[in-house]
Amino acid sequence: MEISEIKLQRLKMPLNAPFETSFGKIIEKDIILVRAYGKGKVGVSESVAMPFPIYNEETTGTVWYMLSEFLIPALLGKEIQHPDQVSEMFSFIRRNQMAKAALEMAVWDLYSRQTDQPLAAALGGKRKEIEVGVSIGIEPTVVELVNKVDEFLREGYRKIKVKIKPGWDVEPLRAIRNTFGDAVPLMADANSAYTLDDLELLKKLDQFNLIMIEQPLAHDDIIDHASLQTELQTPICLDESIHSVEDTRKAIEIGACKIINIKVGRVGGLTESKRIHDFCERHGIPVWCGGMLEAGVGRAHNIALASLNNFSIPGDTSASSRYFNEDIILPEVTLSKPGVITVPDTAGLGFELNEPFISNLVTAEKVFKKDSEVFGISG
Ligand code: OSB
Ligand code: MG
């Protein structure tokens, strides 16, 4: 396969409600939609970087820059046999996983459309449907949080994840357990808001029988997480600390976690996601598919990935309506039954772009062609 043309579009998309975490509040999505063209087909993907470097060091702007200056030139016009080669072609560039993923995922979609198979099948996924959960931000009050949990449990979501931070941890978790009981699959995500100085507080969370606690300590740490895990009954799940299968191996080797959250953007693409999945499967470590408040294209990629066997814990890929009044794909992502999303069985992502809606959201556009002419309205 050869990629003859790539189009980038930067889109601003309103969220239907602000989403607050320990690192800050997100009020709108600022994404880059990537289209890769080859042999009459087009593959699409979506950059998941935030507009500010608060979850990791990348931003929508740095992804645009890395794609334009380095990644697209490295790929355009090159003959490749399989999308697994793309991450190799990008390996000379340090880090910038979200930028790399944005392009690599479009190539995966293009490949699966060209070979006329669902992306899930191209990745080796066997599940026909995936169980999903929902991630709930830090709410203004415990009552509002409990109401949200109630709403999502009624929709049948199979896992409730709540964001925590110092001062918003024991009380909200206790309220949820007191209201809904011990059977609700519940977890907490701290987004690196604690240190080992908070050990006594973190130990108190064991009483809530959480499925896991996600990334309690620093975004760049595995050592302290390993010490913490020896003190906690609750399994630790790593998110921010894991960027590759090598990070995964080291974290598991030292006992820093018992579960891994795989985000395609954070690890540089679908090939690396699969490697992490396979490594964890061989080592008896369950994985689940995390989210970055993706619009539909990113959501569709997550659904395909989560069809792999070792995605045995419900992920964060909720229905489009969780965050958006209208989505950039058609049909939008819906629950086919309570807490379940059906994996599409048509070629590629199995969703089409909602072009009229997208054209209203575009703030910048750039087209790259094989002969290296660049066209764009801005950059
Ligand atoms: O830590 O998992 C996270 C959203 C943005 C950045 C980081 C995270 C999240 C979420 C939301 O938890 C997951 C989703 O619903 O997409
Ligand atoms: Mg997280």
XYZ file of C-alpha atoms and ligand atoms in Angstrom:
396
model
C 0.000 0.000 0.000
C 1.070 3.543 -0.666
C -0.270 6.749 0.899
C -0.597 9.305 -1.874
C -2.213 12.131 0.047
C -2.898 13.165 3.635
C -5.341 15.781 4.819
C -5.345 17.368 8.273
C -8.295 19.291 9.641
C -8.325 20.961 13.036
C -11.810 20.899 14.551
C -13.246 22.611 17.614
C -16.133 20.711 19.092
C -18.261 21.658 22.066
C -18.614 19.165 24.945
C -22.141 18.903 26.296
C -20.779 19.513 29.828
C -17.355 20.434 31.268
C -15.195 17.476 32.357
C -13.059 18.101 35.438
C -10.064 16.049 36.567
C -7.309 16.581 39.128
C -5.229 18.254 36.358
C -7.897 20.704 35.220
C -11.206 21.296 33.497
C -11.875 20.487 29.839
C -14.661 22.491 28.199
C -14.230 21.809 24.507
C -12.539 19.332 22.209
C -9.795 20.563 19.913
C -8.935 17.691 17.606
C -7.057 16.956 14.431
C -8.901 14.784 11.979
C -6.452 12.878 9.784
C -7.369 11.388 6.415
C -4.923 9.136 4.583
C -5.673 8.400 0.910
C -4.493 5.471 -1.155
C -5.873 3.379 -4.060
C -9.234 5.144 -4.078
C -9.826 4.578 -0.338
C -9.484 6.848 2.666
C -8.500 5.935 6.220
C -9.315 8.274 9.100
C -8.182 8.925 12.637
C -8.320 11.562 15.312
C -5.585 13.079 17.471
C -6.392 12.741 21.176
C -3.947 15.333 22.534
C -5.449 18.022 24.753
C -5.201 21.704 23.827
C -2.899 22.192 26.866
C 0.009 19.983 28.056
C -1.710 18.979 31.289
C -2.382 15.260 30.784
C 0.919 14.686 28.994
C 3.431 16.941 27.262
C 1.696 16.943 23.878
C -0.937 19.420 22.682
C -3.121 19.733 19.599
C -0.597 22.292 18.346
C 2.457 20.066 18.847
C 0.668 17.185 17.112
C -0.114 19.419 14.121
C 3.545 20.503 14.016
C 5.004 16.997 14.336
C 2.660 15.648 11.679
C 3.406 18.479 9.245
C 7.157 18.714 9.749
C 8.270 15.152 10.395
C 5.710 12.364 10.396
C 3.835 13.025 7.160
C 7.078 13.618 5.215
C 8.389 10.292 6.608
C 5.345 8.396 5.329
C 4.026 10.076 2.207
C 4.673 8.214 -1.020
C 6.460 5.297 0.722
C 5.479 1.781 -0.236
C 4.524 -0.316 2.786
C 3.131 -3.826 3.086
C 1.399 -3.571 6.439
C 0.494 -0.851 8.978
C 2.781 -2.538 11.541
C 5.660 -0.954 9.588
C 4.517 2.603 10.318
C 5.677 2.669 13.944
C 9.080 1.378 12.785
C 9.277 4.188 10.242
C 8.560 6.678 13.033
C 10.925 5.141 15.565
C 13.754 7.604 14.752
C 11.602 10.334 16.323
C 11.655 10.448 20.125
C 8.314 10.382 21.990
C 5.425 12.386 20.490
C 3.263 9.277 20.808
C -0.043 11.052 20.208
C 1.226 12.601 16.975
C 2.563 9.236 15.795
C -0.666 7.478 16.733
C -2.800 10.007 14.871
C -1.146 9.076 11.584
C -0.606 5.384 12.239
C -4.261 4.832 13.115
C -5.364 6.389 9.812
C -3.070 3.942 7.997
C -4.633 1.036 9.913
C -8.109 2.173 8.861
C -6.947 2.641 5.255
C -5.396 -0.832 5.253
C -8.521 -2.481 6.589
C -10.693 -0.665 4.019
C -8.320 -1.617 1.197
C -8.349 -5.255 2.302
C -12.116 -5.085 2.836
C -12.193 -6.223 6.452
C -13.313 -4.600 9.697
C -10.475 -2.845 11.557
C -11.244 -5.099 14.534
C -10.563 -8.180 12.391
C -7.390 -6.638 10.929
C -6.135 -6.167 14.506
C -7.011 -9.759 15.409
C -10.055 -8.902 17.528
C -12.614 -11.646 17.986
C -15.247 -10.031 20.226
C -18.523 -9.208 18.491
C -19.463 -6.825 21.268
C -17.618 -5.017 24.016
C -18.689 -4.152 27.542
C -18.211 -0.506 28.421
C -18.132 1.759 31.415
C -18.198 5.467 31.965
C -15.757 7.965 33.460
C -17.232 10.675 35.667
C -15.354 13.901 36.339
C -15.020 15.772 39.602
C -18.504 17.148 40.258
C -19.399 20.343 42.112
C -21.114 18.378 44.906
C -21.442 14.787 46.119
C -25.187 14.924 45.381
C -24.515 15.794 41.735
C -21.984 12.960 41.527
C -24.459 10.453 42.985
C -27.101 11.625 40.489
C -24.687 11.095 37.595
C -23.790 7.610 38.831
C -27.513 6.854 39.032
C -28.089 8.064 35.464
C -25.224 5.963 34.054
C -26.172 2.839 36.017
C -29.669 3.149 34.535
C -28.086 3.188 31.068
C -26.464 -0.098 32.028
C -22.806 0.972 32.033
C -20.713 -1.958 33.337
C -18.115 0.070 35.222
C -18.253 3.397 37.021
C -14.979 5.319 37.172
C -14.818 8.439 39.275
C -12.104 11.031 39.230
C -10.528 11.717 42.621
C -8.076 14.247 44.040
C -7.037 15.219 47.581
C -10.178 16.499 49.306
C -12.444 14.656 46.822
C -11.829 10.979 47.516
C -13.139 9.207 50.632
C -16.365 11.170 50.825
C -17.588 10.751 47.221
C -16.597 7.058 47.144
C -18.375 6.429 50.437
C -21.498 8.185 49.148
C -21.545 5.977 46.038
C -21.109 2.760 48.056
C -23.754 3.857 50.587
C -26.253 4.724 47.863
C -25.717 1.901 45.355
C -24.156 -0.867 47.421
C -21.075 -3.024 47.069
C -22.025 -4.770 43.846
C -21.527 -1.757 41.580
C -18.241 -2.163 39.629
C -16.474 0.946 40.868
C -12.981 2.390 40.398
C -11.181 5.669 40.996
C -8.767 7.613 38.767
C -6.429 10.097 40.488
C -4.515 11.344 37.422
C -1.315 11.559 39.497
C -2.778 13.738 42.256
C -1.110 11.928 45.211
C 2.364 11.117 46.518
C 3.641 8.472 48.943
C 3.101 11.057 51.694
C -0.610 10.322 51.197
C -0.144 6.627 52.031
C -2.557 6.614 54.996
C -5.280 8.254 52.937
C -4.731 5.892 49.984
C -4.960 2.889 52.326
C -8.374 4.119 53.456
C -9.627 3.622 49.884
C -9.180 -0.165 50.302
C -12.427 -0.236 52.313
C -14.439 0.664 49.167
C -13.610 -2.549 47.378
C -12.606 -0.754 44.192
C -11.825 -2.800 41.068
C -8.670 -0.692 40.860
C -7.159 2.697 41.518
C -5.797 4.328 38.375
C -2.547 6.326 38.333
C -2.496 7.504 41.952
C 1.125 8.774 41.803
C 3.303 10.850 39.473
C 2.793 10.663 35.724
C 6.455 9.688 35.201
C 6.796 7.221 38.053
C 6.756 3.454 38.372
C 9.059 3.002 41.390
C 6.794 4.647 43.971
C 3.781 2.883 42.451
C 5.569 -0.426 43.149
C 6.091 0.572 46.795
C 2.484 1.682 47.056
C 1.165 -1.553 45.558
C 2.785 -3.557 48.362
C 0.796 -1.460 50.873
C -2.594 -1.582 49.110
C -5.107 -4.367 48.606
C -6.700 -2.457 45.749
C -4.991 -3.231 42.419
C -3.126 -0.305 40.880
C -3.761 0.415 37.196
C -1.289 2.562 35.280
C -2.339 5.125 32.679
C 0.017 8.150 32.344
C 3.188 6.166 33.177
C 2.888 3.723 30.268
C 4.003 4.798 26.778
C 5.208 1.528 25.273
C 5.441 -2.214 25.679
C 8.871 -1.625 27.270
C 7.322 0.612 29.949
C 4.719 -2.111 30.437
C 7.324 -4.823 30.883
C 9.253 -2.795 33.456
C 6.162 -1.783 35.409
C 4.962 -5.382 35.620
C 8.442 -6.682 36.442
C 8.751 -4.416 39.503
C 5.125 -4.856 40.580
C 4.041 -1.258 39.922
C 0.572 -2.333 38.731
C -1.758 -5.287 38.276
C -3.820 -3.800 35.438
C -2.980 -1.595 32.421
C -5.115 1.087 30.810
C -4.267 1.115 27.100
C -4.835 4.393 25.248
C -3.834 4.186 21.610
C -2.694 7.815 21.520
C -0.582 7.566 24.669
C 1.371 4.549 23.365
C 1.948 5.749 19.804
C -0.560 3.709 17.845
C -2.487 0.502 17.318
C 0.558 -1.688 16.686
C 2.088 -0.742 20.058
C -1.345 -1.136 21.700
C -1.525 -4.668 20.357
C 1.986 -5.415 21.599
C 1.073 -4.215 25.088
C -2.128 -6.229 24.942
C -0.247 -9.365 23.910
C 2.481 -8.891 26.499
C -0.088 -8.417 29.263
C -2.060 -11.436 28.092
C 1.056 -13.618 28.323
C 1.707 -12.314 31.846
C -1.832 -12.632 33.191
C -2.369 -8.875 33.414
C -5.837 -7.714 32.291
C -6.097 -4.560 30.172
C -8.913 -2.179 29.313
C -9.288 0.584 26.770
C -8.989 4.079 28.194
C -10.369 7.236 26.644
C -9.476 10.872 26.026
C -13.023 12.211 25.514
C -12.698 11.145 21.879
C -15.075 12.264 19.194
C -16.547 9.512 17.048
C -13.502 8.638 14.977
C -11.341 8.019 18.036
C -14.216 6.196 19.686
C -14.522 3.879 16.662
C -10.797 3.057 16.835
C -11.180 2.250 20.536
C -14.084 -0.097 19.829
C -12.014 -1.994 17.258
C -9.067 -2.312 19.657
C -11.236 -3.399 22.582
C -12.425 -6.386 20.510
C -9.099 -8.095 21.341
C -9.321 -10.930 23.822
C -7.418 -9.545 26.814
C -9.547 -6.392 26.997
C -11.374 -8.208 29.756
C -12.402 -5.208 31.878
C -15.028 -2.723 30.604
C -13.307 0.371 29.150
C -14.093 4.093 29.102
C -15.588 4.111 25.586
C -19.098 5.331 26.287
C -21.762 6.306 23.728
C -21.212 9.506 21.679
C -24.082 11.160 23.547
C -22.058 10.940 26.797
C -20.049 13.980 25.617
C -21.566 15.275 22.370
C -24.944 16.454 21.132
C -23.822 15.644 17.592
C -20.857 13.526 16.547
C -18.436 13.629 13.576
C -19.392 10.075 12.550
C -22.558 8.457 11.260
C -24.147 6.604 12.811
C -22.992 7.890 16.173
C -21.782 5.374 18.770
C -24.712 3.974 20.734
C -25.229 1.188 23.244
C -26.707 -1.803 21.411
C -27.934 -3.088 24.752
C -27.313 -1.812 28.269
C -23.576 -1.265 28.761
C -22.652 -2.940 25.476
C -21.378 -1.645 22.118
C -21.544 -3.852 19.033
C -18.259 -4.094 17.126
C -18.972 -3.082 13.502
C -18.633 -5.874 10.935
C -18.172 -3.692 7.843
C -14.829 -2.616 6.349
C -12.535 -0.260 8.257
C -13.882 1.587 11.278
C -17.425 0.709 10.256
C -18.607 4.330 10.563
C -18.660 7.115 7.990
C -17.763 10.776 8.456
C -20.562 13.246 9.135
C -19.211 15.691 6.524
C -21.760 18.521 6.811
C -21.208 18.649 10.586
C -17.407 18.454 10.220
C -17.285 21.301 7.689
C -18.844 23.610 10.292
C -16.149 22.761 12.870
C -12.984 23.215 10.784
C -10.593 25.935 12.018
C -7.556 24.966 9.891
C -6.850 22.591 7.043
C -3.747 21.354 5.266
C -3.301 18.902 2.404
C -0.060 17.026 1.737
C 0.519 15.306 -1.592
C 3.071 12.755 -2.684
C 5.001 15.238 -4.838
C 5.394 17.243 -1.576
C 3.346 20.237 -2.682
C 1.504 21.556 0.357
C -1.895 23.212 0.102
C -3.693 24.749 3.024
C -5.894 27.540 4.299
C -3.712 27.912 7.417
C -1.351 25.924 9.544
O -7.156 9.807 32.851
O -8.395 8.480 31.803
C -8.013 9.621 31.998
C -10.076 12.103 29.977
C -9.086 12.966 29.561
C -7.796 12.765 29.963
C -7.485 11.686 30.789
C -8.462 10.804 31.185
C -9.785 11.035 30.800
C -10.912 10.223 31.227
C -12.146 10.207 30.368
O -10.941 9.586 32.249
C -12.265 8.979 29.560
C -13.305 9.121 28.463
O -14.487 9.096 28.778
O -12.929 9.271 27.290
Mg -6.641 7.908 33.624
